[in-house]
C-alpha positions as a LaTeX table, in Angstrom:
\begin{tabular}{lrrr}
\hline
Residue & $x$ (\AA) & $y$ (\AA) & $z$ (\AA) \\
\hline
Ser1 & $-36.09$ & $-3.27$ & $-40.25$ \\
Arg2 & $-35.22$ & $-0.71$ & $-43.29$ \\
Pro3 & $-31.59$ & $-0.81$ & $-44.80$ \\
Phe4 & $-29.26$ & 1.98 & $-44.73$ \\
Leu5 & $-26.05$ & 2.72 & $-46.69$ \\
Ile6 & $-22.84$ & 3.86 & $-45.02$ \\
Ser7 & $-20.36$ & 5.39 & $-47.42$ \\
Glu8 & $-16.57$ & 5.44 & $-47.22$ \\
Lys9 & $-16.64$ & 9.16 & $-46.43$ \\
Gln10 & $-18.30$ & 8.28 & $-43.23$ \\
Met11 & $-16.11$ & 5.87 & $-41.96$ \\
Pro12 & $-15.21$ & 5.38 & $-39.15$ \\
Leu13 & $-18.67$ & 5.35 & $-37.65$ \\
Leu14 & $-20.25$ & 4.60 & $-34.38$ \\
Ile15 & $-23.56$ & 3.14 & $-34.34$ \\
Ala16 & $-25.14$ & 2.75 & $-30.76$ \\
Ala17 & $-28.44$ & 0.64 & $-30.07$ \\
Asn18 & $-30.92$ & 2.02 & $-27.70$ \\
Arg19 & $-32.67$ & $-1.62$ & $-27.22$ \\
Asp20 & $-31.42$ & $-5.24$ & $-27.95$ \\
Ser21 & $-30.73$ & $-5.40$ & $-31.74$ \\
Ile22 & $-29.70$ & $-7.35$ & $-34.40$ \\
Phe23 & $-27.44$ & $-5.84$ & $-37.05$ \\
Tyr24 & $-26.87$ & $-7.33$ & $-40.46$ \\
His25 & $-24.19$ & $-5.90$ & $-42.32$ \\
Met26 & $-22.46$ & $-6.66$ & $-46.19$ \\
Asp27 & $-20.33$ & $-4.98$ & $-48.29$ \\
Cys28 & $-22.26$ & $-3.71$ & $-51.49$ \\
Ser29 & $-20.03$ & $-5.21$ & $-54.09$ \\
Val30 & $-21.44$ & $-8.52$ & $-53.16$ \\
Gly31 & $-25.13$ & $-7.90$ & $-54.49$ \\
Met32 & $-27.16$ & $-5.75$ & $-52.45$ \\
Asp33 & $-30.00$ & $-6.20$ & $-54.76$ \\
Arg34 & $-30.03$ & $-9.99$ & $-54.28$ \\
Val35 & $-30.12$ & $-9.90$ & $-50.51$ \\
Ile36 & $-33.06$ & $-7.43$ & $-50.56$ \\
Ala37 & $-34.88$ & $-9.56$ & $-53.20$ \\
Trp38 & $-34.16$ & $-12.79$ & $-50.87$ \\
Gly39 & $-35.54$ & $-10.64$ & $-47.91$ \\
Asp40 & $-38.99$ & $-10.53$ & $-49.95$ \\
Ile41 & $-38.85$ & $-14.14$ & $-50.55$ \\
Tyr42 & $-38.33$ & $-14.80$ & $-46.88$ \\
Arg43 & $-41.37$ & $-12.67$ & $-45.98$ \\
Ile44 & $-43.25$ & $-14.63$ & $-48.68$ \\
Leu45 & $-42.20$ & $-17.99$ & $-46.90$ \\
Thr46 & $-42.86$ & $-16.88$ & $-43.26$ \\
Asp47 & $-46.53$ & $-15.61$ & $-44.31$ \\
Arg48 & $-47.31$ & $-19.16$ & $-45.43$ \\
Phe49 & $-45.10$ & $-20.88$ & $-42.48$ \\
Leu50 & $-45.56$ & $-18.76$ & $-39.38$ \\
Asn51 & $-43.90$ & $-21.18$ & $-36.86$ \\
Ile52 & $-40.94$ & $-22.51$ & $-39.08$ \\
Asn53 & $-37.57$ & $-21.16$ & $-38.92$ \\
Ile54 & $-36.79$ & $-20.75$ & $-42.74$ \\
Pro55 & $-33.12$ & $-21.85$ & $-43.89$ \\
Leu56 & $-32.84$ & $-18.69$ & $-46.08$ \\
Gly57 & $-29.05$ & $-18.47$ & $-46.08$ \\
Lys58 & $-28.73$ & $-22.24$ & $-47.37$ \\
Leu59 & $-31.51$ & $-21.60$ & $-50.00$ \\
Met60 & $-29.65$ & $-18.23$ & $-51.18$ \\
Asn61 & $-26.34$ & $-20.19$ & $-51.70$ \\
Ser62 & $-27.96$ & $-23.53$ & $-53.20$ \\
Tyr63 & $-26.44$ & $-24.10$ & $-56.81$ \\
Ile64 & $-30.18$ & $-24.30$ & $-57.92$ \\
Phe65 & $-31.07$ & $-20.68$ & $-57.10$ \\
Arg66 & $-27.56$ & $-18.89$ & $-57.12$ \\
Asn67 & $-27.92$ & $-17.74$ & $-60.59$ \\
Met68 & $-31.66$ & $-17.59$ & $-61.23$ \\
Glu69 & $-33.58$ & $-14.32$ & $-62.24$ \\
Phe70 & $-35.23$ & $-13.07$ & $-58.94$ \\
Gly71 & $-38.83$ & $-13.20$ & $-60.89$ \\
His72 & $-38.27$ & $-17.23$ & $-61.44$ \\
Ile73 & $-37.40$ & $-17.64$ & $-57.74$ \\
Cys74 & $-40.48$ & $-15.70$ & $-56.53$ \\
Glu75 & $-42.74$ & $-18.07$ & $-59.12$ \\
Phe76 & $-40.86$ & $-21.22$ & $-57.94$ \\
Phe77 & $-42.13$ & $-20.57$ & $-54.21$ \\
Phe78 & $-45.47$ & $-19.55$ & $-55.41$ \\
Arg79 & $-46.05$ & $-22.61$ & $-57.66$ \\
Cys80 & $-44.61$ & $-25.02$ & $-55.05$ \\
Glu81 & $-47.04$ & $-27.50$ & $-53.20$ \\
Val82 & $-46.58$ & $-28.27$ & $-49.58$ \\
Met83 & $-45.97$ & $-31.93$ & $-48.25$ \\
Lys84 & $-46.15$ & $-32.52$ & $-44.68$ \\
Met85 & $-44.46$ & $-35.66$ & $-43.92$ \\
Lys86 & $-44.25$ & $-37.92$ & $-40.90$ \\
Ala87 & $-41.21$ & $-39.64$ & $-39.45$ \\
Gly88 & $-41.01$ & $-42.77$ & $-41.30$ \\
Asp89 & $-42.43$ & $-41.69$ & $-44.50$ \\
Thr90 & $-40.94$ & $-42.61$ & $-47.64$ \\
Leu91 & $-40.66$ & $-39.61$ & $-49.96$ \\
Ile92 & $-38.84$ & $-41.38$ & $-53.02$ \\
Glu93 & $-38.14$ & $-45.05$ & $-53.81$ \\
Glu94 & $-35.27$ & $-46.02$ & $-55.68$ \\
Gly95 & $-35.77$ & $-47.20$ & $-59.16$ \\
Gly96 & $-39.33$ & $-45.19$ & $-59.20$ \\
Ala97 & $-40.36$ & $-42.69$ & $-61.61$ \\
Glu98 & $-39.93$ & $-39.23$ & $-60.27$ \\
Asp99 & $-41.92$ & $-36.20$ & $-61.23$ \\
Phe100 & $-41.17$ & $-33.48$ & $-58.83$ \\
Phe101 & $-38.31$ & $-31.53$ & $-57.41$ \\
Tyr102 & $-38.16$ & $-31.03$ & $-53.69$ \\
Val103 & $-36.95$ & $-28.56$ & $-51.25$ \\
Val104 & $-36.73$ & $-29.52$ & $-47.37$ \\
Leu105 & $-38.04$ & $-26.61$ & $-45.63$ \\
Asn106 & $-38.02$ & $-28.05$ & $-42.19$ \\
Gly107 & $-36.98$ & $-31.54$ & $-40.77$ \\
Tyr108 & $-34.61$ & $-33.99$ & $-41.89$ \\
Gly109 & $-34.40$ & $-37.23$ & $-43.97$ \\
Glu110 & $-31.93$ & $-40.08$ & $-45.07$ \\
Val111 & $-30.82$ & $-40.84$ & $-48.43$ \\
Trp112 & $-30.36$ & $-44.58$ & $-49.01$ \\
Ile113 & $-28.35$ & $-45.63$ & $-52.39$ \\
Pro114 & $-27.57$ & $-49.29$ & $-53.15$ \\
Glu115 & $-23.78$ & $-49.90$ & $-53.77$ \\
Leu116 & $-22.53$ & $-51.30$ & $-57.19$ \\
Gly117 & $-23.30$ & $-55.08$ & $-57.36$ \\
Glu118 & $-25.33$ & $-54.96$ & $-54.23$ \\
Arg119 & $-29.22$ & $-55.19$ & $-53.66$ \\
Thr120 & $-29.21$ & $-53.69$ & $-49.93$ \\
Pro121 & $-28.80$ & $-50.00$ & $-50.10$ \\
Lys122 & $-26.58$ & $-48.03$ & $-47.65$ \\
Lys123 & $-27.38$ & $-44.77$ & $-46.05$ \\
Ser124 & $-25.48$ & $-42.15$ & $-48.01$ \\
Tyr125 & $-26.16$ & $-39.02$ & $-46.41$ \\
Thr126 & $-28.92$ & $-36.96$ & $-44.24$ \\
Leu127 & $-30.87$ & $-34.19$ & $-46.02$ \\
Lys128 & $-31.08$ & $-31.17$ & $-43.90$ \\
Pro129 & $-33.36$ & $-28.06$ & $-43.87$ \\
Gly130 & $-32.51$ & $-25.89$ & $-47.22$ \\
Asp131 & $-31.25$ & $-29.04$ & $-48.96$ \\
Val132 & $-32.91$ & $-29.83$ & $-52.47$ \\
Phe133 & $-33.23$ & $-32.97$ & $-54.62$ \\
Gly134 & $-34.95$ & $-34.54$ & $-57.35$ \\
Glu135 & $-33.24$ & $-32.66$ & $-60.08$ \\
Tyr136 & $-31.34$ & $-35.58$ & $-61.56$ \\
Ser137 & $-34.40$ & $-37.65$ & $-62.49$ \\
Leu138 & $-36.12$ & $-34.61$ & $-63.75$ \\
Ile139 & $-33.29$ & $-33.59$ & $-66.29$ \\
Thr140 & $-32.00$ & $-37.03$ & $-67.24$ \\
Asp141 & $-35.64$ & $-38.74$ & $-67.26$ \\
Lys142 & $-34.18$ & $-41.63$ & $-65.57$ \\
Pro143 & $-35.58$ & $-43.54$ & $-62.58$ \\
Ser144 & $-34.51$ & $-42.21$ & $-59.10$ \\
Tyr145 & $-31.19$ & $-43.74$ & $-57.91$ \\
Ala146 & $-32.04$ & $-43.30$ & $-54.12$ \\
Thr147 & $-34.43$ & $-43.91$ & $-51.56$ \\
Ile148 & $-35.32$ & $-41.20$ & $-49.17$ \\
Thr149 & $-37.14$ & $-41.66$ & $-45.94$ \\
Met150 & $-37.83$ & $-38.79$ & $-43.46$ \\
Ile151 & $-36.67$ & $-39.39$ & $-39.74$ \\
Thr152 & $-38.51$ & $-36.46$ & $-38.48$ \\
Asp153 & $-41.81$ & $-34.76$ & $-39.03$ \\
Ser154 & $-40.80$ & $-32.45$ & $-41.99$ \\
Ile155 & $-42.29$ & $-29.85$ & $-44.44$ \\
Val156 & $-41.19$ & $-30.54$ & $-48.00$ \\
Leu157 & $-41.90$ & $-28.24$ & $-50.85$ \\
Cys158 & $-42.39$ & $-29.89$ & $-54.31$ \\
Leu159 & $-42.45$ & $-28.39$ & $-57.78$ \\
Asp160 & $-43.91$ & $-30.45$ & $-60.79$ \\
Lys161 & $-41.84$ & $-31.48$ & $-63.90$ \\
Lys162 & $-43.21$ & $-28.93$ & $-66.08$ \\
Ser163 & $-42.71$ & $-25.69$ & $-63.89$ \\
Phe164 & $-39.18$ & $-27.24$ & $-62.84$ \\
Arg165 & $-38.11$ & $-27.22$ & $-66.72$ \\
Glu166 & $-39.79$ & $-23.88$ & $-67.06$ \\
Leu167 & $-38.24$ & $-22.20$ & $-64.10$ \\
Leu168 & $-35.08$ & $-23.98$ & $-63.46$ \\
Ala169 & $-33.66$ & $-26.42$ & $-65.78$ \\
Asn170 & $-34.01$ & $-24.30$ & $-68.96$ \\
Pro171 & $-32.28$ & $-21.21$ & $-67.14$ \\
Ile172 & $-29.19$ & $-23.44$ & $-65.86$ \\
Ile173 & $-28.84$ & $-25.96$ & $-68.62$ \\
Arg174 & $-27.76$ & $-25.07$ & $-72.19$ \\
Glu175 & $-27.86$ & $-28.03$ & $-74.67$ \\
Val176 & $-25.60$ & $-28.05$ & $-77.49$ \\
Gly177 & $-25.27$ & $-30.19$ & $-80.55$ \\
Ser178 & $-22.57$ & $-32.62$ & $-81.21$ \\
His179 & $-20.71$ & $-30.16$ & $-83.73$ \\
Glu180 & $-20.72$ & $-27.45$ & $-81.28$ \\
Ala181 & $-19.54$ & $-29.71$ & $-78.55$ \\
Gln182 & $-16.61$ & $-30.63$ & $-80.51$ \\
Gly183 & $-15.67$ & $-26.93$ & $-81.32$ \\
Met184 & $-15.76$ & $-26.29$ & $-77.55$ \\
Ile185 & $-13.49$ & $-29.11$ & $-76.87$ \\
Lys186 & $-11.03$ & $-27.59$ & $-79.42$ \\
Glu187 & $-11.31$ & $-24.36$ & $-77.44$ \\
Asp188 & $-10.22$ & $-26.01$ & $-74.37$ \\
Tyr189 & $-13.57$ & $-26.80$ & $-72.93$ \\
Lys190 & $-13.65$ & $-30.35$ & $-70.85$ \\
Leu191 & $-16.08$ & $-33.14$ & $-71.43$ \\
Ile192 & $-17.65$ & $-34.37$ & $-68.40$ \\
Asp193 & $-19.33$ & $-37.99$ & $-68.50$ \\
Ile194 & $-21.60$ & $-38.42$ & $-65.38$ \\
Arg195 & $-23.19$ & $-41.53$ & $-65.51$ \\
Trp196 & $-23.54$ & $-45.07$ & $-63.83$ \\
Glu197 & $-20.36$ & $-47.18$ & $-63.89$ \\
Glu198 & $-22.14$ & $-49.90$ & $-65.87$ \\
Glu199 & $-23.19$ & $-47.31$ & $-68.43$ \\
Asn200 & $-19.37$ & $-46.00$ & $-68.99$ \\
Glu201 & $-18.32$ & $-49.65$ & $-69.36$ \\
Glu202 & $-21.03$ & $-50.47$ & $-72.07$ \\
Val203 & $-20.17$ & $-47.15$ & $-74.06$ \\
Arg204 & $-17.29$ & $-45.10$ & $-73.29$ \\
Ile205 & $-16.76$ & $-41.37$ & $-74.44$ \\
Pro206 & $-13.50$ & $-40.76$ & $-75.87$ \\
Gly207 & $-11.62$ & $-38.07$ & $-74.24$ \\
Ser208 & $-14.28$ & $-37.39$ & $-71.42$ \\
Ile209 & $-13.41$ & $-37.05$ & $-67.77$ \\
Phe210 & $-15.77$ & $-40.01$ & $-65.95$ \\
Ile211 & $-17.30$ & $-39.08$ & $-62.86$ \\
Pro212 & $-19.72$ & $-42.12$ & $-61.60$ \\
Ile213 & $-23.00$ & $-41.38$ & $-59.81$ \\
\hline
\end{tabular}
């Protein structure tokens, strides 16, 4: 269970197993520190959830955690509360105020979003272990745009809004004023407008690339 380093001078090298084994190998240039750090997080999670297959690879590669400091990631999992959901339970309702950020640790859920001009929501996608959601409402302070219903018994981690902003939002979001934004655009930065289509129709942002929610 202990990592070992093989240098180029030792290649080619033969490794023989004297019992059934699983070996993981990686190029050190892609970040050995990160892999070892996530190994520590894996042990934290397995201590709390002994009988659950932790989706470690998906969590590691999530855009939320990818560029976070290791200390913040550990603090995130320490602060999370655990929600045990039953199949059929509704976790989030469209139009409701949202005060938590969620990580699906185990189980599956369906995301239902109403299409433009229609009242009846349609299934958008299925949440799987390792998926995260809820950040849109916490970042924009807007109501939830979707309803999420669990379709299996599930375990979901939730982080309150204050902790989310301390650990996640502040490290990944940098706010700029209008003058700085104009300067960035002159330096060939692109301005992206991500809103509902109705909001864009009411007030358009000149020169922006509009991506509807």
